Coordinates of C-alpha atoms and ligand atoms in Angstrom, one line a residue:
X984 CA 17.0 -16.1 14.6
X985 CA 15.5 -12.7 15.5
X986 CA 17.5 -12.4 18.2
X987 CA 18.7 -8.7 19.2
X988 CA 15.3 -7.6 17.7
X989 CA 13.5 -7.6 21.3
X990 CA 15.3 -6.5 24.6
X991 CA 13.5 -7.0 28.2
X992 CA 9.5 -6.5 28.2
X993 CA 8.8 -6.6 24.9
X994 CA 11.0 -3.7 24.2
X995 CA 12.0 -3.7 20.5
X996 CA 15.0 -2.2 19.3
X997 CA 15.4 -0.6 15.7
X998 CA 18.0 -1.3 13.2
X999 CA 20.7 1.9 13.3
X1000 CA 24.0 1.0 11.0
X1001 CA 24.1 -2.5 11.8
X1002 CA 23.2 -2.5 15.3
X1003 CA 19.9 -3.2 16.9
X1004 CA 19.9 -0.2 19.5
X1005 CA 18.1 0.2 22.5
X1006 CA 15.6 3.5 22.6
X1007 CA 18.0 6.4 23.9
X1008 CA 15.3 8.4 25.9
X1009 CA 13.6 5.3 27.0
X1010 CA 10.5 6.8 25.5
X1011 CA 8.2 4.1 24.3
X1012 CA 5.2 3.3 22.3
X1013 CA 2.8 0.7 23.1
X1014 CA 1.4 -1.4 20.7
X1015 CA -1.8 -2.8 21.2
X1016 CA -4.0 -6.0 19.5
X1017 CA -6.8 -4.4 18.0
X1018 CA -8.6 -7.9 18.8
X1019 CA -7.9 -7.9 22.7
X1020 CA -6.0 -4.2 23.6
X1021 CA -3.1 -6.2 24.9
X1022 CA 0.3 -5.0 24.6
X1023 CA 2.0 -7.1 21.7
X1024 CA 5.2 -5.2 21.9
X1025 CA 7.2 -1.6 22.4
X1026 CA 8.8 0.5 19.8
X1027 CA 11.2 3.3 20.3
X1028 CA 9.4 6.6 20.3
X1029 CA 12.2 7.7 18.7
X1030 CA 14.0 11.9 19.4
X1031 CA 14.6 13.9 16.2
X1032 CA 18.6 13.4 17.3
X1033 CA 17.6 9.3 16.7
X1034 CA 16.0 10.0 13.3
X1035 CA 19.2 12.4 12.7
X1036 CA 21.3 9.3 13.7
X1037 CA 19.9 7.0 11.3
X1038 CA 19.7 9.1 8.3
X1039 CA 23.1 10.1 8.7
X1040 CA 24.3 6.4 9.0
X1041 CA 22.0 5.2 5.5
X1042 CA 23.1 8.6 4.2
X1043 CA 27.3 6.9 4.7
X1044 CA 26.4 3.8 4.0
X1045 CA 25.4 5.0 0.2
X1046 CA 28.8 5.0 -1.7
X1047 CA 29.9 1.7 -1.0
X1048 CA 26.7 -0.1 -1.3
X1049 CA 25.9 1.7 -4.5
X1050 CA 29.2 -0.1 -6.2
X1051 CA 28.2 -3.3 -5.1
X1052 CA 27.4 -5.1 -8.1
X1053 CA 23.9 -6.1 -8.6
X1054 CA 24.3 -10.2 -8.5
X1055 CA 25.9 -9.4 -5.2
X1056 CA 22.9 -7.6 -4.0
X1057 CA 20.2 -9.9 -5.7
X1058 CA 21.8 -12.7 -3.9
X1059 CA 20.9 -11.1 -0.9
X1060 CA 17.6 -10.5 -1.9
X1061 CA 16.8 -14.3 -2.9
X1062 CA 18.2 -14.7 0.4
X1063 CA 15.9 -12.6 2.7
X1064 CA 12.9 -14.1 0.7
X1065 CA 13.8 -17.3 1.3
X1066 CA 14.1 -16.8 5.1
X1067 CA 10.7 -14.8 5.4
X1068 CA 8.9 -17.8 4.0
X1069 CA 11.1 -19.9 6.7
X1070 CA 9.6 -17.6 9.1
X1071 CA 5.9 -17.3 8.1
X1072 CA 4.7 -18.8 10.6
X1073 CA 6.2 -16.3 13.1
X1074 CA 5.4 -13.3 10.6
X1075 CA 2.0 -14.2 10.5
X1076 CA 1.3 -14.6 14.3
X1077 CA 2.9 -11.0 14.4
X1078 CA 0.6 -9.6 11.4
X1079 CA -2.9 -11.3 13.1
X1080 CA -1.6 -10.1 16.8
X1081 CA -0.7 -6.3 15.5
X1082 CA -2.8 -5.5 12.7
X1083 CA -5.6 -8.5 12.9
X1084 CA -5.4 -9.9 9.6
X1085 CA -7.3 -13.1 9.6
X1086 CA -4.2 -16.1 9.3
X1087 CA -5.2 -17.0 5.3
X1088 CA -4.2 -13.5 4.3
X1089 CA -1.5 -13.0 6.3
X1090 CA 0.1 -15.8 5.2
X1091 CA -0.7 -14.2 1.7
X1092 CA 1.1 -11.3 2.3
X1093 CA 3.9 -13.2 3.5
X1094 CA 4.2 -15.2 0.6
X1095 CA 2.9 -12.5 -2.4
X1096 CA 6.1 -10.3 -0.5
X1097 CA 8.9 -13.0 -1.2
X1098 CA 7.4 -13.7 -4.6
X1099 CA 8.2 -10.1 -4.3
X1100 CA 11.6 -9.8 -3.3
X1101 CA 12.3 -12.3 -6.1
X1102 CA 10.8 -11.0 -9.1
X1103 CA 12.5 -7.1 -8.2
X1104 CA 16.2 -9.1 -8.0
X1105 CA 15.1 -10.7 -11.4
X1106 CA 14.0 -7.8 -12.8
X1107 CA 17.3 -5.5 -11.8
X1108 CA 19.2 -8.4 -13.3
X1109 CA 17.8 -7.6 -17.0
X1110 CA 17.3 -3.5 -16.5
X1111 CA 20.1 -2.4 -19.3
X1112 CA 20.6 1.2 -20.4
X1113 CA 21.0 2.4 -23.6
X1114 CA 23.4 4.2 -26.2
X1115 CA 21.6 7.3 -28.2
X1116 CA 23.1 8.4 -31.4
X1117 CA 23.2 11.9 -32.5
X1118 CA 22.3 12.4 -35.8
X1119 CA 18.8 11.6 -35.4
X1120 CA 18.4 14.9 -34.2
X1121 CA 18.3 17.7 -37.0
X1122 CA 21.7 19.4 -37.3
X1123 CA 23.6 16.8 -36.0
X1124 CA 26.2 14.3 -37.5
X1125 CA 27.2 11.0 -35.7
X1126 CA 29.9 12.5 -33.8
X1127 CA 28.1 12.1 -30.0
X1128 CA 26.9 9.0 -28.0
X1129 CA 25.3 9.5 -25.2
X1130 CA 25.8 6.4 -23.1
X1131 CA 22.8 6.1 -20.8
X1132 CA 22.8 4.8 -17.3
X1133 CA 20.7 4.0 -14.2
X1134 CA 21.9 5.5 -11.0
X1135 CA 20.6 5.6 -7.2
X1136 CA 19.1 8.2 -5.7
X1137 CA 20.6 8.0 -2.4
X1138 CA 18.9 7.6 0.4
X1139 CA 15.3 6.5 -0.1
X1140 CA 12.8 7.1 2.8
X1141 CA 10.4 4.4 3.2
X1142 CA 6.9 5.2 4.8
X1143 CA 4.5 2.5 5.3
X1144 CA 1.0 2.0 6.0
X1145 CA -0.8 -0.6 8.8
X1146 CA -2.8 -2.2 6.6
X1147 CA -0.1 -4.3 4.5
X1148 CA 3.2 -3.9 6.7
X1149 CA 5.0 -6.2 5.0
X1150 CA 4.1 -6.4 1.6
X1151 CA 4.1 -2.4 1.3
X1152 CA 7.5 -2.2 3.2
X1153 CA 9.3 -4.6 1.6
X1154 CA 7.5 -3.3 -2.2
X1155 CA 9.6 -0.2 -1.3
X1156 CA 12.9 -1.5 0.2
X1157 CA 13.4 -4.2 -2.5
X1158 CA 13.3 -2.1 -5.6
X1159 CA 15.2 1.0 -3.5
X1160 CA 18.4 -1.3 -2.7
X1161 CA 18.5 -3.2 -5.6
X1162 CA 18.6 0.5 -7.3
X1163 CA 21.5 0.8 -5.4
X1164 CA 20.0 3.0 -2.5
X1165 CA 20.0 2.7 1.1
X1166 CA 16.7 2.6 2.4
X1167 CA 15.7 4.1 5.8
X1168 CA 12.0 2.5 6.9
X1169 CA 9.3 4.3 8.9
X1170 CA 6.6 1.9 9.4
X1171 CA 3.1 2.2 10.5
X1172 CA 3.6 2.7 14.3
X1173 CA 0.4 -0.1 14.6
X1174 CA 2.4 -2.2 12.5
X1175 CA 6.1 -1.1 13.9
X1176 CA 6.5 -4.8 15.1
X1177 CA 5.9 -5.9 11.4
X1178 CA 8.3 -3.7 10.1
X1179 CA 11.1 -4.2 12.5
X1180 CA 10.5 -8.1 11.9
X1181 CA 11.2 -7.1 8.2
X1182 CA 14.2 -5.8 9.0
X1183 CA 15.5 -8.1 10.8
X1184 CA 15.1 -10.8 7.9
X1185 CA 17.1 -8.0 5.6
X1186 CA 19.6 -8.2 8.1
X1187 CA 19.5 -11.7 8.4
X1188 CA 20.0 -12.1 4.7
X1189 CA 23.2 -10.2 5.0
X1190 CA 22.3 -6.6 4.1
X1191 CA 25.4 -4.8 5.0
X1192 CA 25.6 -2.1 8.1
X1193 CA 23.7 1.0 7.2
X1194 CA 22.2 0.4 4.1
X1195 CA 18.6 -0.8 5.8
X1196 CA 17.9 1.4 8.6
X1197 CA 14.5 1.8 10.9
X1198 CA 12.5 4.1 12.6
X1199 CA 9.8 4.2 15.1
X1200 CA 7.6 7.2 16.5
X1201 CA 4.7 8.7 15.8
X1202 CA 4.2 10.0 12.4
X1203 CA 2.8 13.4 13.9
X1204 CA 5.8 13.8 16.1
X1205 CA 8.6 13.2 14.0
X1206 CA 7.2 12.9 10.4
X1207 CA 7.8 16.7 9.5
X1208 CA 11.0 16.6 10.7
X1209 CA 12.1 13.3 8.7
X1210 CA 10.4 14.3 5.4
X1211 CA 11.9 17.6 5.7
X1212 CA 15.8 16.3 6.6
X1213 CA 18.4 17.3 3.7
X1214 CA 20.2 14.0 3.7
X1215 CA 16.8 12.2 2.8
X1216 CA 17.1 11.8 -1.4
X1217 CA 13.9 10.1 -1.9
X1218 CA 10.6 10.0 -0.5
X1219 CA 8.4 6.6 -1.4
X1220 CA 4.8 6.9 0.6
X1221 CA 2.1 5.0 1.2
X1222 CA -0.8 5.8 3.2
X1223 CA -3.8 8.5 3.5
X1224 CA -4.1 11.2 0.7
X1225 CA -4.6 13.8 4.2
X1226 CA -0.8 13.0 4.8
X1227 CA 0.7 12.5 1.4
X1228 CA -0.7 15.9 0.6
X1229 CA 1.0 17.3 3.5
X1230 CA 3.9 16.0 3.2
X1231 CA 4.2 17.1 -0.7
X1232 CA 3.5 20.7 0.5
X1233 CA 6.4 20.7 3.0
X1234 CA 8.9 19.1 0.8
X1235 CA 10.8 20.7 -2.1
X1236 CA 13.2 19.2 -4.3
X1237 CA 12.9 15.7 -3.2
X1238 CA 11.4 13.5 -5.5
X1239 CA 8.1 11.7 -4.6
X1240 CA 5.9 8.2 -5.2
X1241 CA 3.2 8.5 -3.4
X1242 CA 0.2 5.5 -3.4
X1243 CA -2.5 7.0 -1.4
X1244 CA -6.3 6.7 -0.8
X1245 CA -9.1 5.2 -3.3
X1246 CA -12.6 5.7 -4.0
X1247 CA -12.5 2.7 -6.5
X1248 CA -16.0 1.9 -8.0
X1249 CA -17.4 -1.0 -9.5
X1250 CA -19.6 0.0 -12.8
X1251 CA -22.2 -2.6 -13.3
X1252 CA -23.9 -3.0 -16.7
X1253 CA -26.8 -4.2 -17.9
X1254 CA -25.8 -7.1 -19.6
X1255 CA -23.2 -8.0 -16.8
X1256 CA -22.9 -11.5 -15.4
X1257 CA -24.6 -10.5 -12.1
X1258 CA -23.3 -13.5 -10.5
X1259 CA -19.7 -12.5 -11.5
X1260 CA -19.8 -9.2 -10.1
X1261 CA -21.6 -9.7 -7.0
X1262 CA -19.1 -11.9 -5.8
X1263 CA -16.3 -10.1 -7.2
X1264 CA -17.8 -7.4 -5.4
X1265 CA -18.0 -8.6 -2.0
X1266 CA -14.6 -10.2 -2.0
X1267 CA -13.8 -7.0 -2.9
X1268 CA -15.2 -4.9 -0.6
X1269 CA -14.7 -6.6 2.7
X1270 CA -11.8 -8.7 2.8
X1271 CA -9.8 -7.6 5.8
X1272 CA -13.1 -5.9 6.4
X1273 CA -12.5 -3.3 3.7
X1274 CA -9.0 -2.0 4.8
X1275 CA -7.9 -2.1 1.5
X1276 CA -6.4 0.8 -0.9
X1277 CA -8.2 -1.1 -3.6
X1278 CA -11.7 -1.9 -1.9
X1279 CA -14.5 -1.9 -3.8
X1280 CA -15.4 1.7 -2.2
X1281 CA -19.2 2.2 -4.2
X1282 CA -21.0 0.2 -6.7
X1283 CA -22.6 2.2 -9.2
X1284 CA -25.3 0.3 -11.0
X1285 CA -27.6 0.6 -14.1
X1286 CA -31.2 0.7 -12.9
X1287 CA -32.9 -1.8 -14.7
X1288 CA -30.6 -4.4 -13.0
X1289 CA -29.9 -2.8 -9.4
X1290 CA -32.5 -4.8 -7.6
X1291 CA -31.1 -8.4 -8.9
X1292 CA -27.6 -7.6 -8.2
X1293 CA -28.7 -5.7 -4.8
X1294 CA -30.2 -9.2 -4.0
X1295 CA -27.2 -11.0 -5.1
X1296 CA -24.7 -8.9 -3.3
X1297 CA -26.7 -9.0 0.3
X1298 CA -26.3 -12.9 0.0
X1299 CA -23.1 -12.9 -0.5
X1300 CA -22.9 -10.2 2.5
X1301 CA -25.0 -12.2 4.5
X1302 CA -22.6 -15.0 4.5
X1303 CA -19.3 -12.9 5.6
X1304 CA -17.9 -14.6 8.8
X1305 CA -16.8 -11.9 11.6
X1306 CA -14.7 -12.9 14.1
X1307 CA -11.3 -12.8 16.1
X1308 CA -8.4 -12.9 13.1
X1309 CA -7.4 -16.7 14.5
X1310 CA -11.2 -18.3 13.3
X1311 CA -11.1 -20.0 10.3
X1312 CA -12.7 -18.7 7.4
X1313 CA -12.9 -14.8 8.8
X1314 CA -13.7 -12.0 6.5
X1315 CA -14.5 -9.8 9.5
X1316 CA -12.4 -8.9 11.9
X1317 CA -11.8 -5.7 14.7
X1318 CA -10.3 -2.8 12.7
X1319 CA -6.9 -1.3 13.2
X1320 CA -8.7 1.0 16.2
X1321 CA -11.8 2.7 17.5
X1322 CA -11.1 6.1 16.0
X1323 CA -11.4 4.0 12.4
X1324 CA -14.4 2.5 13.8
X1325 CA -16.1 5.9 14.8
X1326 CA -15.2 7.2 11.3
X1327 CA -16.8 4.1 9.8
X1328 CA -19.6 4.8 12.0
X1329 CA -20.2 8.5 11.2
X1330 CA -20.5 7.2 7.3
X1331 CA -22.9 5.2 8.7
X1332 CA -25.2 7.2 10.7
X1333 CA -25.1 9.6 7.9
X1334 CA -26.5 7.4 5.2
X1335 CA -28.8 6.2 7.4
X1336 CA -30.2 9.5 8.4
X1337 CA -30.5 10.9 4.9
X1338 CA -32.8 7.6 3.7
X1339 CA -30.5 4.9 2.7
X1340 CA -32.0 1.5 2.8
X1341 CA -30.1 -0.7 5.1
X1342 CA -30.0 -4.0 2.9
X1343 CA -27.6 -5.9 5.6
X1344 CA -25.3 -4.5 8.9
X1345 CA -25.3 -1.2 10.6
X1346 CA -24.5 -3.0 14.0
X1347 CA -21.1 -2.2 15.5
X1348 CA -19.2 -4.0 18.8
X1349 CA -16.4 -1.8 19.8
X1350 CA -14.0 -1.7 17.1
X1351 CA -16.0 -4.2 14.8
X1352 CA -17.9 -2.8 12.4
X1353 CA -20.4 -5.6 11.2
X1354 CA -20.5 -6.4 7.3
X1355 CA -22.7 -3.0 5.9
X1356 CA -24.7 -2.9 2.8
X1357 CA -26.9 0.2 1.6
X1358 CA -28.7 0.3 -1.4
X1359 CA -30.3 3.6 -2.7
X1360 CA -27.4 5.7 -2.1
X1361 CA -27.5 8.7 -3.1
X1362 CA -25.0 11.8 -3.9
X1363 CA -25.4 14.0 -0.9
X1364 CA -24.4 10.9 1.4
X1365 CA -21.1 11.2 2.5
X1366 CA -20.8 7.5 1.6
X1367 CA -21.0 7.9 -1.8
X1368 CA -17.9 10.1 -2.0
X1369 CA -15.8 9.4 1.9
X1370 CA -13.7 6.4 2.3
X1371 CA -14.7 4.4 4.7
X1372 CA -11.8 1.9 5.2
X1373 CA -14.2 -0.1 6.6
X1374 CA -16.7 -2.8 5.6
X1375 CA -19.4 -0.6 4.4
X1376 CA -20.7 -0.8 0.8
X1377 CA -22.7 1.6 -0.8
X1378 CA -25.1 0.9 -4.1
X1379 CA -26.1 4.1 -6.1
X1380 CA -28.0 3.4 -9.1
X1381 CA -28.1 5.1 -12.4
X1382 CA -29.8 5.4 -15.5
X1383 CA -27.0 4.7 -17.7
X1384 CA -23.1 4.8 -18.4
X1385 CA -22.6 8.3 -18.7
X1386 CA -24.3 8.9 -15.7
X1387 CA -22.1 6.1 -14.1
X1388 CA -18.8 7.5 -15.7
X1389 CA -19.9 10.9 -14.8
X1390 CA -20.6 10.1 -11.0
X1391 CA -17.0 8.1 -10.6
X1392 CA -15.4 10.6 -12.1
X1393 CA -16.7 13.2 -9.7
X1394 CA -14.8 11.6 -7.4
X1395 CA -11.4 13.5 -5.8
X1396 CA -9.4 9.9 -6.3
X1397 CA -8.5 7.8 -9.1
X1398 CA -7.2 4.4 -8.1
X1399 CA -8.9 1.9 -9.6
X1400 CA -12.1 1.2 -10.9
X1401 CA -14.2 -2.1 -12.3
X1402 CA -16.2 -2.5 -15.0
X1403 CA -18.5 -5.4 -15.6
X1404 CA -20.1 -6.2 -18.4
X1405 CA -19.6 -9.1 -21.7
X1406 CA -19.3 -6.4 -24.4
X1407 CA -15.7 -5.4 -24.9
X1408 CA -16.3 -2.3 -26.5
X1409 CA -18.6 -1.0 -23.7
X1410 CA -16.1 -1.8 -21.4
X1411 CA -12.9 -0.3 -23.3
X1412 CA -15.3 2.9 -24.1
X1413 CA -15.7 3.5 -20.4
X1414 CA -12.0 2.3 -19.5
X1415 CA -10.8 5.0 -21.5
X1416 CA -12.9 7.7 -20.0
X1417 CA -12.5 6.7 -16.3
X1418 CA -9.4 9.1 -14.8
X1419 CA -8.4 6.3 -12.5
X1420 CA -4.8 4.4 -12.7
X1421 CA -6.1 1.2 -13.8
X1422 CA -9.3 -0.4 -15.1
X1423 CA -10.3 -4.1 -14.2
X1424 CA -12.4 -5.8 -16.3
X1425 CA -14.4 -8.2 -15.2
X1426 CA -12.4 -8.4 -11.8
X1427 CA -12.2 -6.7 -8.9
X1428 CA -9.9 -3.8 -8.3
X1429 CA -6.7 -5.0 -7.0
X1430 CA -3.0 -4.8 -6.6
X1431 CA -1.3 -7.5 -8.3
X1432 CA 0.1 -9.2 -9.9
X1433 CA 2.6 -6.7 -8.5
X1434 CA 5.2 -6.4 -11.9
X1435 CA 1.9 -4.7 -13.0
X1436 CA 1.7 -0.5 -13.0
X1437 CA 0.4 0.4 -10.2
X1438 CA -0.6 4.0 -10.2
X1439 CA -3.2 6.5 -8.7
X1440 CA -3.9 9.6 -10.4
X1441 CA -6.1 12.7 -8.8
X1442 CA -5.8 12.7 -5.1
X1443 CA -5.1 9.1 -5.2
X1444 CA -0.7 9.6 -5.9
X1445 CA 1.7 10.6 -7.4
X1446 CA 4.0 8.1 -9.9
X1447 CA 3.9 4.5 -10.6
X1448 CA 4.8 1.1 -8.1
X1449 CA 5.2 -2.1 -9.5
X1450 CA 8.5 -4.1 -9.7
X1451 CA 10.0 -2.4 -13.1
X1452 CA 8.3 0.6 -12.8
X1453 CA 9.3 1.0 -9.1
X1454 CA 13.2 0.4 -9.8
X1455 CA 13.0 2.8 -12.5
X1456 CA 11.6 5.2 -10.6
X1457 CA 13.9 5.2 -7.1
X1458 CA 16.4 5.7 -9.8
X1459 CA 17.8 7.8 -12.1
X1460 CA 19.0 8.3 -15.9
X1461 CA 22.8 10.0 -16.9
X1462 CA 24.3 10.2 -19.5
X1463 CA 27.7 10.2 -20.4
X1464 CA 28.9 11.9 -23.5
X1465 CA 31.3 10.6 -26.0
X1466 CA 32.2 13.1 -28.4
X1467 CA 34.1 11.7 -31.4
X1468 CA 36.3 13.4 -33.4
Ligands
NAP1030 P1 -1.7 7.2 7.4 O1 -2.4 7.5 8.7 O2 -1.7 8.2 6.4 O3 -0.3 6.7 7.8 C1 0.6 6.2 6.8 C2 2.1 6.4 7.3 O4 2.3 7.8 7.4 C3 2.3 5.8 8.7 O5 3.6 5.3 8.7 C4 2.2 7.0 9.5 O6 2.9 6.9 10.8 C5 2.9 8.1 8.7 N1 2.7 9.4 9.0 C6 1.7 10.0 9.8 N2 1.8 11.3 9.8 C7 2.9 11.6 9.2 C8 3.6 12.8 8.9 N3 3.1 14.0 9.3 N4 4.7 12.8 8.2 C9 5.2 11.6 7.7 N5 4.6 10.4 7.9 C10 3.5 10.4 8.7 O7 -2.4 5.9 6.7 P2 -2.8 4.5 7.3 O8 -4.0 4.7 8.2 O9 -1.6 3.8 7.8 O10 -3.3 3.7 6.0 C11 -4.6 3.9 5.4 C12 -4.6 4.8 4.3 O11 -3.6 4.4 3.4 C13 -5.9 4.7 3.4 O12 -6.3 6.0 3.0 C14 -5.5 3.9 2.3 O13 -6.3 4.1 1.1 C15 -4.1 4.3 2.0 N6 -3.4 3.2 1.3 C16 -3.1 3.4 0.0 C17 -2.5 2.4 -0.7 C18 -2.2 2.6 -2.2 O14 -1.5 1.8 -2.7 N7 -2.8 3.6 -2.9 C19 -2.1 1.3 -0.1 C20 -2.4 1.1 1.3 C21 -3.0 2.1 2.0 P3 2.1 6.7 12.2 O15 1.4 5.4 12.0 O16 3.1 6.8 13.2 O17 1.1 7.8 12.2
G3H1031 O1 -4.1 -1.4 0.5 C1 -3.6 -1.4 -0.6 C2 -2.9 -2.5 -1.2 O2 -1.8 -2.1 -2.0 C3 -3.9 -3.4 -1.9 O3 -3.3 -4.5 -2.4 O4 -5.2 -5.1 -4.0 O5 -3.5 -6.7 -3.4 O6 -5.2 -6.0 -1.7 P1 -4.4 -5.6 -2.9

């Protein structure tokens, strides 16, 4: 098992047609831990000729694997779930060396992905079209059908981010084949390794030559060039709004899901159940110390109950454990790289300058950012309106909703967003006015489970994820005309 994967000094190879292939130009990426700097592996720094290569081969491959009926390809699917959970422990060493996600949630991911994997084979199995009748439409007698169908797209690029390499590969290449499209992958380049390991279980699980395809290299080297090839039929992105947004203004005609960055607040009322929320809050806001799309990215609180929850929420804080991704019970570990941790930093510094009070953190150690908590923030701190992607937490008090619906809607995303309060009618009165893709009550903001619709509006995407809603969209409707006489 995983053989072919790695060649001599943790060289990896990527998946072209089949074949595990060796880098052509010997050009190589290293692949640091963020925990240590040591080299966990090397991935191809692959040429634009590479790329070319690849697309070409998932680009043949389409025909034949579009025709293969969909128990054939589910079975396949059950299969390469089943094997990842064989692997986990493996997968997870690799996810804690590459990305340092402490071991409890990278066995999570592991697990949430073939739960995955699963469901989207299920799902494809009971995805039926539909005949339409003509005379409902004025005019018209009974004499058309239109008999409606679900067809691939073709080839569907996958672009992932580092922060869930598996989960938010796989969450693209499930629902892409099982559509009937062949899938090339681009992962993360920190979080290549994870990708490629992905792959290989595809492979494994029988995935037939072509229709599963990787790539390595720097997005800023060859990601204009791969967004922009003709052969590529679909583009499926997750990862910063900065690079969604330029790749939506280099590409034309190619259709696009994009899941990108999140501001996602946490609205606390008066009559919330402070003890609810706070810790809803923290789990929120700093597990894998806030690298999360759906972080709790700003608490915006009523006034008259700011200082209990502030109090509340720094004892939660206070009890985060940071540490190296192996130690048990970790919340805190180094992030992806220093560059994140300047940024974190800056966000920081500038809250701090402006008058912020510093309930709990502001102490850094290279690339670990210590659990931060600011109360008083206000709206000319970056913080209030940047995301960190970090574990810094920001509370800004208001008087009342609409100051708190006002404020979160100011915002350039629209992920998620929380609500907490016990009166239902509070809570569906701001739900309805919050221009975000989904509203938690009661609950953090979060992902799954993932057959729910998963959307951002604003600057935070463009379409809907979630198993159904994911097939339906790296897919297509025809229709096919019966005209009776
Ligand atoms: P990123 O820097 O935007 O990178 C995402 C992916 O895009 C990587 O595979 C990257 O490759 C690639 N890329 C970079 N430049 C490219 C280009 N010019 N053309 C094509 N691809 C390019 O994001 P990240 O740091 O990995 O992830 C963190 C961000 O993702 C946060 O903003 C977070 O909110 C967002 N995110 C959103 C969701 C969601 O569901 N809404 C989920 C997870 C993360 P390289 O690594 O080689 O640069
Ligand atoms: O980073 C973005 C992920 O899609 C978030 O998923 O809410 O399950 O952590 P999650």
């Amino acid at each position: 098992m995983f053989s072919n994967l790695i060649g001599q000094e943790r060289k990896f190879r990527n998946l072209i047609n089949g074949q595990w292939c060796d880098s052509k130009s010997g050009n190589f990426i290293d692949i640091k831990s963020p925990t240590d700097g040591k080299i966990v592996g090397k991935v191809p720094a692959m040429t634009k000729d590479e790329v070319n290569e690849v697309i070409v081969a998932a680009q043949k491959a389409h025909n034949q694997w579009r025709d293969i009926p969909i128990n054939e390809k589910a079975k396949i699917l059950y299969k390469a779930a089943d094997i990842l959970q064989e692997r986990i422990n493996d997968l997870s060493d690799i996810l804690i060396r590459e990305i340092a996600k402490d071991k409890k949630s990278a066995e999570s991911e592991i697990n949430r992905t073939a739960d995955y994997i699963r469901f989207t084979a299920d799902t494809a199995k009971n995805i039926f079209g539909e005949t339409i009748a003509s005379d409902s439409f004025p005019g018209f007698d009974r004499s058309k059908i239109s008999v409606v169908t679900r067809e691939s797209m073709g080839v569907v690029l996958a672009i992932s981010p580092f922060n869930y390499p598996i989960n938010l590969s796989a969450s693209k290449i499930a629902p892409a084949l099982i559509a009937g499209n062949t899938v090339v992958l681009k992962p993360a380049t920190q979080g290549s390794l994870c990708g490629l390991y992905l792959a290989k279980v595809f492979e494994e699980a029988g995935i037939p030559a072509g229709v599963l395809n990787t790539v390595t290299g720097r997005g800023s080297e060859i990601g204009d060039y791969i967004v922009t090839h003709p052969e590529i039929d679909f583009i499926n992105f997750t990862g910063s709004t900065e690079i969604g947004m330029r790749i939506a203004s280099i590409t034309s005609m190619v259709p696009l899901l994009m899941e990108l960055g999140g501001k996602d607040a946490a609205i606390v009322l008066e009559d919330a159940d402070l003890d609810l929320a706070a810790s809803n809050i923290v789990a929120g806001a700093y597990s894998y110390s806030g690298q999360r799309c759906t972080a709790v990215k700003r608490i915006l609180v009523i006034d008259k109950v700011a200082d209990e929850l502030a109090e509340k929420i720094k004892k939660h804080v206070l009890e985060l454990k940071v540490g190296n991704p192996t130690d048990e019970g970790v919340t805190i570990t180094p992030l992806i790289d220093n560059k994140s941790a300047d940024f974190v930093w800056e966000l920081i510094d500038d809250a701090r300058e402006k008058g912020a009070h510093l309930l709990v953190g502001g102490k850094r150690d290279g690339n670990i950012i210590y659990p931060t908590l600011f109360d008083f923030v206000t709206e000319d701190m970056r913080l209030a309106w940047e995301e960190p992607f970090g574990p810094v937490l920001p509370i800004i008090r208001v008087k009342d909703k609409e100051e708190a619906i006002k404020i979160a809607n100011e915002s350039e995303y629209g992920l998620q967003a929380s609500v907490f309060t016990k009166n239902i009618d509070e809570a569906f009165y701001i739900a309805k006015k919050l221009e975000v893709g989904t509203v938690q009550i009661n609950n953090k903001p979060e992902r799954g489970p993932d057959h729910f619709p998963f959307s951002g509006v604003k600057a935070s995407g463009i379409g809907t994820q979630g198993i159904k809603y994911s097939i339906e969209a790296m897919s297509r409707l025809k229709g096919t005309i019966i005209n009776l006489k």
